[in-house]
C-alpha atoms as a printed R data frame, in Angstrom:
    type eleno elety resid chain resno       x       y       z
1   ATOM     1    CA   UNK     A     1 305.113 312.224 185.716
2   ATOM     2    CA   UNK     A     2 303.452 315.645 185.756
3   ATOM     3    CA   UNK     A     3 300.652 316.141 183.231
4   ATOM     4    CA   UNK     A     4 302.032 317.347 179.933
5   ATOM     5    CA   UNK     A     5 305.665 316.338 180.560
6   ATOM     6    CA   UNK     A     6 305.371 313.527 178.037
7   ATOM     7    CA   UNK     A     7 305.031 316.210 175.356
8   ATOM     8    CA   UNK     A     8 308.689 317.196 175.881
9   ATOM     9    CA   UNK     A     9 311.788 315.187 174.914
10  ATOM    10    CA   UNK     A    10 313.158 312.875 177.563
11  ATOM    11    CA   UNK     A    11 316.891 312.747 178.434
12  ATOM    12    CA   UNK     A    12 317.680 310.247 175.671
13  ATOM    13    CA   UNK     A    13 315.900 312.369 173.035
14  ATOM    14    CA   UNK     A    14 317.675 315.474 174.251
15  ATOM    15    CA   UNK     A    15 321.071 313.753 173.951
16  ATOM    16    CA   UNK     A    16 320.161 312.602 170.430
17  ATOM    17    CA   UNK     A    17 319.214 316.146 169.380
18  ATOM    18    CA   UNK     A    18 322.413 317.576 170.921
19  ATOM    19    CA   UNK     A    19 324.507 315.095 168.967
20  ATOM    20    CA   UNK     A    20 323.037 316.184 165.611
21  ATOM    21    CA   UNK     A    21 325.134 318.057 163.121
22  ATOM    22    CA   UNK     A    22 324.137 321.613 162.230
23  ATOM    23    CA   UNK     A    23 322.587 320.412 158.938
24  ATOM    24    CA   UNK     A    24 320.603 317.678 160.694
25  ATOM    25    CA   UNK     A    25 319.311 320.197 163.231
26  ATOM    26    CA   UNK     A    26 318.148 322.516 160.449
27  ATOM    27    CA   UNK     A    27 316.345 319.702 158.647
28  ATOM    28    CA   UNK     A    28 314.749 318.597 161.915
29  ATOM    29    CA   UNK     A    29 313.563 322.134 162.615
30  ATOM    30    CA   UNK     A    30 312.059 322.416 159.138
31  ATOM    31    CA   UNK     A    31 310.300 319.097 159.719
32  ATOM    32    CA   UNK     A    32 308.778 320.302 163.011
33  ATOM    33    CA   UNK     A    33 307.788 323.666 161.560
34  ATOM    34    CA   UNK     A    34 306.285 321.983 158.500
35  ATOM    35    CA   UNK     A    35 304.191 319.674 160.661
36  ATOM    36    CA   UNK     A    36 302.992 322.573 162.792
37  ATOM    37    CA   UNK     A    37 302.163 324.603 159.676
38  ATOM    38    CA   UNK     A    38 300.280 321.664 158.146
39  ATOM    39    CA   UNK     A    39 298.202 321.264 161.315
40  ATOM    40    CA   UNK     A    40 297.516 325.001 161.458
41  ATOM    41    CA   UNK     A    41 296.608 325.169 157.779
42  ATOM    42    CA   UNK     A    42 294.165 322.285 158.124
43  ATOM    43    CA   UNK     A    43 292.088 324.150 160.715
44  ATOM    44    CA   UNK     A    44 292.706 327.764 159.718
45  ATOM    45    CA   UNK     A    45 290.236 329.009 157.078
46  ATOM    46    CA   UNK     A    46 292.667 331.745 156.066
47  ATOM    47    CA   UNK     A    47 295.523 329.415 155.168
48  ATOM    48    CA   UNK     A    48 296.239 326.161 153.407
49  ATOM    49    CA   UNK     A    49 294.623 324.329 150.497
50  ATOM    50    CA   UNK     A    50 291.322 322.516 149.807
51  ATOM    51    CA   UNK     A    51 292.940 319.231 150.787
52  ATOM    52    CA   UNK     A    52 294.176 320.545 154.132
53  ATOM    53    CA   UNK     A    53 290.835 322.290 154.803
54  ATOM    54    CA   UNK     A    54 288.961 319.056 154.172
55  ATOM    55    CA   UNK     A    55 291.287 317.113 156.475
56  ATOM    56    CA   UNK     A    56 290.895 319.784 159.126
57  ATOM    57    CA   UNK     A    57 287.127 319.805 158.799
58  ATOM    58    CA   UNK     A    58 287.055 316.045 159.332
59  ATOM    59    CA   UNK     A    59 289.182 316.347 162.471
60  ATOM    60    CA   UNK     A    60 287.057 319.178 163.837
61  ATOM    61    CA   UNK     A    61 283.844 317.295 163.097
62  ATOM    62    CA   UNK     A    62 285.095 314.200 164.903
63  ATOM    63    CA   UNK     A    63 285.969 316.350 167.921
64  ATOM    64    CA   UNK     A    64 282.545 317.960 167.962
65  ATOM    65    CA   UNK     A    65 283.602 321.403 166.747
66  ATOM    66    CA   UNK     A    66 280.685 321.780 164.346
67  ATOM    67    CA   UNK     A    67 281.026 325.519 163.802
68  ATOM    68    CA   UNK     A    68 284.652 325.487 162.629
69  ATOM    69    CA   UNK     A    69 284.180 322.247 160.690
70  ATOM    70    CA   UNK     A    70 281.301 323.862 158.820
71  ATOM    71    CA   UNK     A    71 283.457 326.866 157.910
72  ATOM    72    CA   UNK     A    72 286.140 324.626 156.423
73  ATOM    73    CA   UNK     A    73 283.689 322.400 154.550
74  ATOM    74    CA   UNK     A    74 282.121 325.504 153.005
75  ATOM    75    CA   UNK     A    75 285.555 326.774 152.006
76  ATOM    76    CA   UNK     A    76 286.326 323.527 150.177
77  ATOM    77    CA   UNK     A    77 282.941 323.631 148.429
78  ATOM    78    CA   UNK     A    78 283.490 327.263 147.399
79  ATOM    79    CA   UNK     A    79 286.926 326.364 146.030
80  ATOM    80    CA   UNK     A    80 285.235 324.423 143.234
81  ATOM    81    CA   UNK     A    81 287.916 321.708 143.421
82  ATOM    82    CA   UNK     A    82 286.910 318.955 140.966
83  ATOM    83    CA   UNK     A    83 287.395 316.053 143.365
84  ATOM    84    CA   UNK     A    84 287.267 317.535 146.865
85  ATOM    85    CA   UNK     A    85 284.406 320.050 146.603
86  ATOM    86    CA   UNK     A    86 281.719 317.335 146.055
87  ATOM    87    CA   UNK     A    87 283.095 315.304 148.973
88  ATOM    88    CA   UNK     A    88 283.031 318.367 151.214
89  ATOM    89    CA   UNK     A    89 279.491 319.182 150.065
90  ATOM    90    CA   UNK     A    90 278.421 315.644 150.932
91  ATOM    91    CA   UNK     A    91 279.837 315.816 154.466
92  ATOM    92    CA   UNK     A    92 278.576 319.376 154.910
93  ATOM    93    CA   UNK     A    93 275.063 318.304 153.947
94  ATOM    94    CA   UNK     A    94 274.999 315.523 156.518
95  ATOM    95    CA   UNK     A    95 276.538 317.727 159.213
96  ATOM    96    CA   UNK     A    96 274.065 320.555 158.667
97  ATOM    97    CA   UNK     A    97 271.123 318.133 158.547
98  ATOM    98    CA   UNK     A    98 272.245 316.618 161.831
99  ATOM    99    CA   UNK     A    99 272.234 320.066 163.433
100 ATOM   100    CA   UNK     A   100 268.946 321.317 162.028
101 ATOM   101    CA   UNK     A   101 269.983 323.536 159.120
102 ATOM   102    CA   UNK     A   102 267.878 321.737 156.525
103 ATOM   103    CA   UNK     A   103 267.861 324.482 153.890
104 ATOM   104    CA   UNK     A   104 271.641 324.718 153.471
105 ATOM   105    CA   UNK     A   105 271.948 320.948 153.925
106 ATOM   106    CA   UNK     A   106 269.641 320.427 150.951
107 ATOM   107    CA   UNK     A   107 271.756 322.770 148.792
108 ATOM   108    CA   UNK     A   108 274.961 320.990 149.823
109 ATOM   109    CA   UNK     A   109 273.541 317.557 149.090
110 ATOM   110    CA   UNK     A   110 272.377 318.685 145.659
111 ATOM   111    CA   UNK     A   111 275.936 319.800 144.942
112 ATOM   112    CA   UNK     A   112 277.186 316.331 145.892
113 ATOM   113    CA   UNK     A   113 274.519 314.662 143.742
114 ATOM   114    CA   UNK     A   114 275.487 316.734 140.716
115 ATOM   115    CA   UNK     A   115 279.077 315.458 140.909
116 ATOM   116    CA   UNK     A   116 280.570 312.492 139.074
117 ATOM   117    CA   UNK     A   117 281.364 310.587 142.263
118 ATOM   118    CA   UNK     A   118 279.204 307.435 142.472
119 ATOM   119    CA   UNK     A   119 280.496 306.629 145.959
120 ATOM   120    CA   UNK     A   120 278.659 309.647 147.405
121 ATOM   121    CA   UNK     A   121 275.806 310.338 144.973
122 ATOM   122    CA   UNK     A   122 273.500 307.507 146.076
123 ATOM   123    CA   UNK     A   123 273.834 308.268 149.767
124 ATOM   124    CA   UNK     A   124 273.428 312.002 149.120
125 ATOM   125    CA   UNK     A   125 270.295 311.381 147.033
126 ATOM   126    CA   UNK     A   126 268.778 309.180 149.745
127 ATOM   127    CA   UNK     A   127 269.529 311.784 152.424
128 ATOM   128    CA   UNK     A   128 268.127 314.543 150.237
129 ATOM   129    CA   UNK     A   129 264.877 312.620 149.798
130 ATOM   130    CA   UNK     A   130 264.592 312.128 153.548
131 ATOM   131    CA   UNK     A   131 265.216 315.824 154.211
132 ATOM   132    CA   UNK     A   132 262.643 316.860 151.625
133 ATOM   133    CA   UNK     A   133 260.178 314.446 153.199
134 ATOM   134    CA   UNK     A   134 260.800 316.071 156.568
135 ATOM   135    CA   UNK     A   135 260.039 319.526 155.179
136 ATOM   136    CA   UNK     A   136 257.122 318.194 153.105
137 ATOM   137    CA   UNK     A   137 257.299 320.936 150.499
138 ATOM   138    CA   UNK     A   138 258.538 319.201 147.357
139 ATOM   139    CA   UNK     A   139 256.798 315.963 146.387
140 ATOM   140    CA   UNK     A   140 258.440 315.869 142.961
141 ATOM   141    CA   UNK     A   141 261.845 316.458 144.530
142 ATOM   142    CA   UNK     A   142 261.278 313.617 147.002
143 ATOM   143    CA   UNK     A   143 260.391 311.211 144.204
144 ATOM   144    CA   UNK     A   144 263.318 312.334 142.043
145 ATOM   145    CA   UNK     A   145 265.822 311.967 144.884
146 ATOM   146    CA   UNK     A   146 264.667 308.477 145.849
147 ATOM   147    CA   UNK     A   147 264.487 307.403 142.205
148 ATOM   148    CA   UNK     A   148 268.074 308.542 141.685
149 ATOM   149    CA   UNK     A   149 269.177 306.543 144.737
150 ATOM   150    CA   UNK     A   150 267.371 303.477 143.377
151 ATOM   151    CA   UNK     A   151 268.841 303.943 139.908
152 ATOM   152    CA   UNK     A   152 272.407 304.224 141.175
153 ATOM   153    CA   UNK     A   153 272.055 300.693 142.527
154 ATOM   154    CA   UNK     A   154 273.986 300.948 145.778
155 ATOM   155    CA   UNK     A   155 273.434 297.720 147.707
156 ATOM   156    CA   UNK     A   156 272.320 299.554 150.866
157 ATOM   157    CA   UNK     A   157 270.902 302.872 149.686
158 ATOM   158    CA   UNK     A   158 268.903 301.563 146.704
159 ATOM   159    CA   UNK     A   159 266.752 299.097 148.718
160 ATOM   160    CA   UNK     A   160 265.960 301.718 151.342
161 ATOM   161    CA   UNK     A   161 265.079 304.277 148.674
162 ATOM   162    CA   UNK     A   162 262.839 301.718 146.941
163 ATOM   163    CA   UNK     A   163 261.046 300.990 150.232
164 ATOM   164    CA   UNK     A   164 260.554 304.715 150.823
165 ATOM   165    CA   UNK     A   165 259.339 305.243 147.270
166 ATOM   166    CA   UNK     A   166 256.789 302.513 147.851
167 ATOM   167    CA   UNK     A   167 255.506 304.514 150.792
168 ATOM   168    CA   UNK     A   168 255.418 307.740 148.753
169 ATOM   169    CA   UNK     A   169 253.301 306.164 146.016
170 ATOM   170    CA   UNK     A   170 251.129 304.384 148.550
171 ATOM   171    CA   UNK     A   171 250.324 307.738 150.165
172 ATOM   172    CA   UNK     A   172 249.267 308.938 146.713
173 ATOM   173    CA   UNK     A   173 247.036 305.847 146.278
174 ATOM   174    CA   UNK     A   174 249.177 304.651 143.369
175 ATOM   175    CA   UNK     A   175 249.348 301.074 144.635
176 ATOM   176    CA   UNK     A   176 250.621 299.652 141.361
177 ATOM   177    CA   UNK     A   177 253.759 301.799 141.370
178 ATOM   178    CA   UNK     A   178 254.126 301.278 145.111
179 ATOM   179    CA   UNK     A   179 254.133 297.510 144.577
180 ATOM   180    CA   UNK     A   180 256.761 297.871 141.847
181 ATOM   181    CA   UNK     A   181 259.232 299.614 144.130
182 ATOM   182    CA   UNK     A   182 258.474 297.410 147.119
183 ATOM   183    CA   UNK     A   183 259.114 294.338 144.970
184 ATOM   184    CA   UNK     A   184 262.394 295.916 143.874
185 ATOM   185    CA   UNK     A   185 263.454 296.210 147.502
186 ATOM   186    CA   UNK     A   186 262.355 292.621 148.176
187 ATOM   187    CA   UNK     A   187 264.368 291.368 145.210
188 ATOM   188    CA   UNK     A   188 267.480 293.074 146.612
189 ATOM   189    CA   UNK     A   189 267.540 290.618 149.505
190 ATOM   190    CA   UNK     A   190 268.598 293.389 151.883
191 ATOM   191    CA   UNK     A   191 268.223 292.081 155.464
192 ATOM   192    CA   UNK     A   192 266.193 295.086 156.633
193 ATOM   193    CA   UNK     A   193 264.567 296.799 153.657
194 ATOM   194    CA   UNK     A   194 263.540 293.615 151.858
195 ATOM   195    CA   UNK     A   195 261.785 292.419 155.015
196 ATOM   196    CA   UNK     A   196 260.019 295.738 155.638
197 ATOM   197    CA   UNK     A   197 258.990 295.940 151.991
198 ATOM   198    CA   UNK     A   198 257.584 292.397 152.072
199 ATOM   199    CA   UNK     A   199 255.530 293.225 155.148
200 ATOM   200    CA   UNK     A   200 254.184 296.409 153.538
201 ATOM   201    CA   UNK     A   201 253.477 294.665 150.233
202 ATOM   202    CA   UNK     A   202 251.513 291.999 152.082
203 ATOM   203    CA   UNK     A   203 249.337 294.662 153.685
204 ATOM   204    CA   UNK     A   204 248.626 296.209 150.268
205 ATOM   205    CA   UNK     A   205 247.703 292.829 148.805
206 ATOM   206    CA   UNK     A   206 245.512 291.972 151.792
207 ATOM   207    CA   UNK     A   207 243.599 295.223 151.371
208 ATOM   208    CA   UNK     A   208 243.176 294.423 147.672
209 ATOM   209    CA   UNK     A   209 241.624 291.080 148.628
210 ATOM   210    CA   UNK     A   210 244.470 288.857 147.400
211 ATOM   211    CA   UNK     A   211 245.127 286.979 150.636
212 ATOM   212    CA   UNK     A   212 247.194 284.241 149.004
213 ATOM   213    CA   UNK     A   213 249.645 286.749 147.517
214 ATOM   214    CA   UNK     A   214 249.672 288.645 150.810
215 ATOM   215    CA   UNK     A   215 250.644 285.486 152.686
216 ATOM   216    CA   UNK     A   216 253.441 284.849 150.201
217 ATOM   217    CA   UNK     A   217 254.820 288.330 150.881
218 ATOM   218    CA   UNK     A   218 254.491 287.923 154.644
219 ATOM   219    CA   UNK     A   219 256.344 284.611 154.414
220 ATOM   220    CA   UNK     A   220 259.348 286.508 153.034
221 ATOM   221    CA   UNK     A   221 259.284 288.892 156.001
222 ATOM   222    CA   UNK     A   222 258.694 286.007 158.429
223 ATOM   223    CA   UNK     A   223 261.836 284.281 157.140
224 ATOM   224    CA   UNK     A   224 263.951 287.401 157.664
225 ATOM   225    CA   UNK     A   225 266.206 288.337 160.571
226 ATOM   226    CA   UNK     A   226 264.697 291.815 160.975
227 ATOM   227    CA   UNK     A   227 262.832 291.489 164.294
228 ATOM   228    CA   UNK     A   228 259.937 293.905 163.883
229 ATOM   229    CA   UNK     A   229 259.026 292.826 160.363
230 ATOM   230    CA   UNK     A   230 259.421 289.165 161.286
231 ATOM   231    CA   UNK     A   231 257.080 289.385 164.270
232 ATOM   232    CA   UNK     A   232 254.430 291.413 162.451
233 ATOM   233    CA   UNK     A   233 254.489 289.041 159.475
234 ATOM   234    CA   UNK     A   234 254.170 285.990 161.733
235 ATOM   235    CA   UNK     A   235 251.207 287.594 163.489
236 ATOM   236    CA   UNK     A   236 249.538 288.292 160.150
237 ATOM   237    CA   UNK     A   237 250.194 284.715 159.009
238 ATOM   238    CA   UNK     A   238 248.769 283.381 162.267
239 ATOM   239    CA   UNK     A   239 245.616 285.467 162.005
240 ATOM   240    CA   UNK     A   240 245.146 284.419 158.380
241 ATOM   241    CA   UNK     A   241 245.455 280.740 159.336
242 ATOM   242    CA   UNK     A   242 243.387 280.935 162.528
243 ATOM   243    CA   UNK     A   243 240.090 279.760 161.068
244 ATOM   244    CA   UNK     A   244 241.699 277.351 158.591
245 ATOM   245    CA   UNK     A   245 244.402 275.555 160.562
246 ATOM   246    CA   UNK     A   246 244.865 276.434 164.227
247 ATOM   247    CA   UNK     A   247 248.038 274.332 164.414
248 ATOM   248    CA   UNK     A   248 249.690 276.553 161.800
249 ATOM   249    CA   UNK     A   249 248.380 279.639 163.582
250 ATOM   250    CA   UNK     A   250 249.822 278.428 166.884
251 ATOM   251    CA   UNK     A   251 253.197 277.583 165.351
252 ATOM   252    CA   UNK     A   252 253.433 281.075 163.847
253 ATOM   253    CA   UNK     A   253 252.580 282.710 167.162
254 ATOM   254    CA   UNK     A   254 255.086 280.572 169.057
255 ATOM   255    CA   UNK     A   255 257.773 281.650 166.623
256 ATOM   256    CA   UNK     A   256 256.716 285.293 166.966
257 ATOM   257    CA   UNK     A   257 256.706 285.099 170.768
258 ATOM   258    CA   UNK     A   258 260.244 283.701 170.704
259 ATOM   259    CA   UNK     A   259 261.676 286.709 168.813
260 ATOM   260    CA   UNK     A   260 263.781 288.889 171.077
261 ATOM   261    CA   UNK     A   261 261.974 292.222 170.813
262 ATOM   262    CA   UNK     A   262 260.319 293.982 173.739
263 ATOM   263    CA   UNK     A   263 257.919 295.951 171.523
264 ATOM   264    CA   UNK     A   264 255.826 292.911 170.612
265 ATOM   265    CA   UNK     A   265 256.012 290.780 173.769
266 ATOM   266    CA   UNK     A   266 252.607 291.734 175.179
267 ATOM   267    CA   UNK     A   267 250.778 291.313 171.873
268 ATOM   268    CA   UNK     A   268 252.337 288.025 170.807
269 ATOM   269    CA   UNK     A   269 251.888 286.462 174.232
270 ATOM   270    CA   UNK     A   270 248.293 287.628 174.550
271 ATOM   271    CA   UNK     A   271 247.403 286.205 171.127
272 ATOM   272    CA   UNK     A   272 249.203 282.941 171.846
273 ATOM   273    CA   UNK     A   273 247.608 282.692 175.305
274 ATOM   274    CA   UNK     A   274 244.161 283.269 173.791
275 ATOM   275    CA   UNK     A   275 244.706 280.506 171.235
276 ATOM   276    CA   UNK     A   276 245.928 278.105 173.951
277 ATOM   277    CA   UNK     A   277 242.910 278.962 176.136
278 ATOM   278    CA   UNK     A   278 240.606 278.218 173.203
279 ATOM   279    CA   UNK     A   279 241.987 274.677 173.017
280 ATOM   280    CA   UNK     A   280 241.832 274.221 176.828
281 ATOM   281    CA   UNK     A   281 245.608 274.307 177.381
282 ATOM   282    CA   UNK     A   282 244.998 276.465 180.433
283 ATOM   283    CA   UNK     A   283 248.191 275.780 182.382
284 ATOM   284    CA   UNK     A   284 250.399 276.942 179.529
285 ATOM   285    CA   UNK     A   285 247.962 279.742 178.685
286 ATOM   286    CA   UNK     A   286 248.309 280.994 182.275
287 ATOM   287    CA   UNK     A   287 252.080 281.322 181.914
288 ATOM   288    CA   UNK     A   288 251.777 282.986 178.522
289 ATOM   289    CA   UNK     A   289 249.131 285.481 179.706
290 ATOM   290    CA   UNK     A   290 251.309 286.269 182.730
291 ATOM   291    CA   UNK     A   291 254.214 287.193 180.463
292 ATOM   292    CA   UNK     A   292 251.912 289.529 178.547
293 ATOM   293    CA   UNK     A   293 250.750 291.173 181.770
294 ATOM   294    CA   UNK     A   294 254.318 291.614 182.982
295 ATOM   295    CA   UNK     A   295 255.170 293.435 179.754
296 ATOM   296    CA   UNK     A   296 252.882 296.208 181.037
297 ATOM   297    CA   UNK     A   297 251.581 297.236 177.635
298 ATOM   298    CA   UNK     A   298 248.451 299.438 177.886
299 ATOM   299    CA   UNK     A   299 246.963 297.937 174.724
300 ATOM   300    CA   UNK     A   300 247.492 294.199 175.220
301 ATOM   301    CA   UNK     A   301 248.254 293.510 178.904
302 ATOM   302    CA   UNK     A   302 244.700 294.312 180.078
303 ATOM   303    CA   UNK     A   303 243.268 291.700 177.698
304 ATOM   304    CA   UNK     A   304 245.746 289.174 179.121
305 ATOM   305    CA   UNK     A   305 244.430 290.074 182.595
306 ATOM   306    CA   UNK     A   306 240.950 289.134 181.403
307 ATOM   307    CA   UNK     A   307 242.411 285.810 180.214
308 ATOM   308    CA   UNK     A   308 243.895 285.169 183.664
309 ATOM   309    CA   UNK     A   309 240.506 285.984 185.195
310 ATOM   310    CA   UNK     A   310 238.770 283.443 182.950
311 ATOM   311    CA   UNK     A   311 241.252 280.715 183.854
312 ATOM   312    CA   UNK     A   312 240.939 281.562 187.577
313 ATOM   313    CA   UNK     A   313 237.152 281.286 187.340
314 ATOM   314    CA   UNK     A   314 237.413 277.907 185.619
315 ATOM   315    CA   UNK     A   315 239.766 276.754 188.373
316 ATOM   316    CA   UNK     A   316 237.081 277.571 190.934
317 ATOM   317    CA   UNK     A   317 238.803 280.640 192.379
318 ATOM   318    CA   UNK     A   318 236.308 283.517 192.005
319 ATOM   319    CA   UNK     A   319 238.300 285.825 194.293
320 ATOM   320    CA   UNK     A   320 241.363 285.555 192.044
321 ATOM   321    CA   UNK     A   321 239.178 285.941 188.974
322 ATOM   322    CA   UNK     A   322 237.635 289.103 190.436
323 ATOM   323    CA   UNK     A   323 241.097 290.531 191.150
324 ATOM   324    CA   UNK     A   324 242.172 290.135 187.522
325 ATOM   325    CA   UNK     A   325 238.883 291.455 186.148
326 ATOM   326    CA   UNK     A   326 239.093 294.534 188.356
327 ATOM   327    CA   UNK     A   327 242.653 295.230 187.196
328 ATOM   328    CA   UNK     A   328 241.528 294.976 183.578
329 ATOM   329    CA   UNK     A   329 238.443 297.126 184.239
330 ATOM   330    CA   UNK     A   330 240.702 299.814 185.688
331 ATOM   331    CA   UNK     A   331 242.749 300.018 182.480
332 ATOM   332    CA   UNK     A   332 242.331 302.356 179.507
333 ATOM   333    CA   UNK     A   333 241.791 299.612 176.924
334 ATOM   334    CA   UNK     A   334 238.137 299.851 175.908
335 ATOM   335    CA   UNK     A   335 237.675 296.224 174.808
336 ATOM   336    CA   UNK     A   336 239.357 294.866 177.930
337 ATOM   337    CA   UNK     A   337 237.244 297.141 180.133
338 ATOM   338    CA   UNK     A   338 234.027 295.960 178.450
339 ATOM   339    CA   UNK     A   339 234.988 292.286 178.766
340 ATOM   340    CA   UNK     A   340 236.106 292.637 182.391
341 ATOM   341    CA   UNK     A   341 232.945 294.539 183.353
342 ATOM   342    CA   UNK     A   342 230.812 291.816 181.795
343 ATOM   343    CA   UNK     A   343 232.644 289.037 183.661
344 ATOM   344    CA   UNK     A   344 232.479 290.950 186.954
345 ATOM   345    CA   UNK     A   345 228.707 291.185 186.544
346 ATOM   346    CA   UNK     A   346 228.546 287.427 185.924
347 ATOM   347    CA   UNK     A   347 230.496 286.803 189.149
348 ATOM   348    CA   UNK     A   348 228.157 289.068 191.103
349 ATOM   349    CA   UNK     A   349 225.032 287.472 189.572
């Protein structure tokens, strides 16, 4: 079949149309013309109604026609329609933000927030706060937007807004208010924002000298399914337990190293390898250090190279030890370079 032929009636459809009465043919024609007019109205800013403009804007947006979608969204907003104008403003705000027009996006989102539609207000308030944060010009507006999102209680938007508010107040050194909002996010049980808030709260409590409370917060993040927060919390728990109970520290690091996230592989395996080396489990430490090296992380892999050099030296293989020390000494990690240089001097002496 030639391209486009499927758009025309086949023989059976043609016979069916030919067999119609005159009245049926007229009704069928009106149906086709009505459908064509509806489609035209929904994408033509000079025709149609707010409902058809909104439908057309959605279709155009989905097909990547941002310019014409924006025109139709604006037309719906300008219509002042009680129900559709706020929805159009909401979508317009997100569309403009996505394409870099922050100023008009902010105005559109404020229109959506001022509506009586709870299904869009929380998300619009959260997005407004994020946009204002990006511009950095309106601290009060940022707080107000996030507070509105928290107050509206949406199960997804409120926890994220509470986490972000915690960061806002933390930047202002208001740790008490920061803790309040972070605890609010933790209490929500959200799989992502509760975990991130627990990790951040633990850091605040650690800095304040309350290590026990910090560990309690990190335990919440460590029990979560959010990979980054889980790994960081387990590392913090391991470091806190290192001088008290090395078995607990090792268990935490093993759990962290088992999390499927490439970002933390080098660090978790270096720390675990170091702990294993300290208790003379050199064969396993070798494998763990090797994994850290293979992750090729400029911050942690060089230290793992030093670990492999130490094990090689203890195995009576100075040539292999020298190779690893030289690789570490050639890195950009200052601590690894200092350690490797020291051990190279010991080999030469």
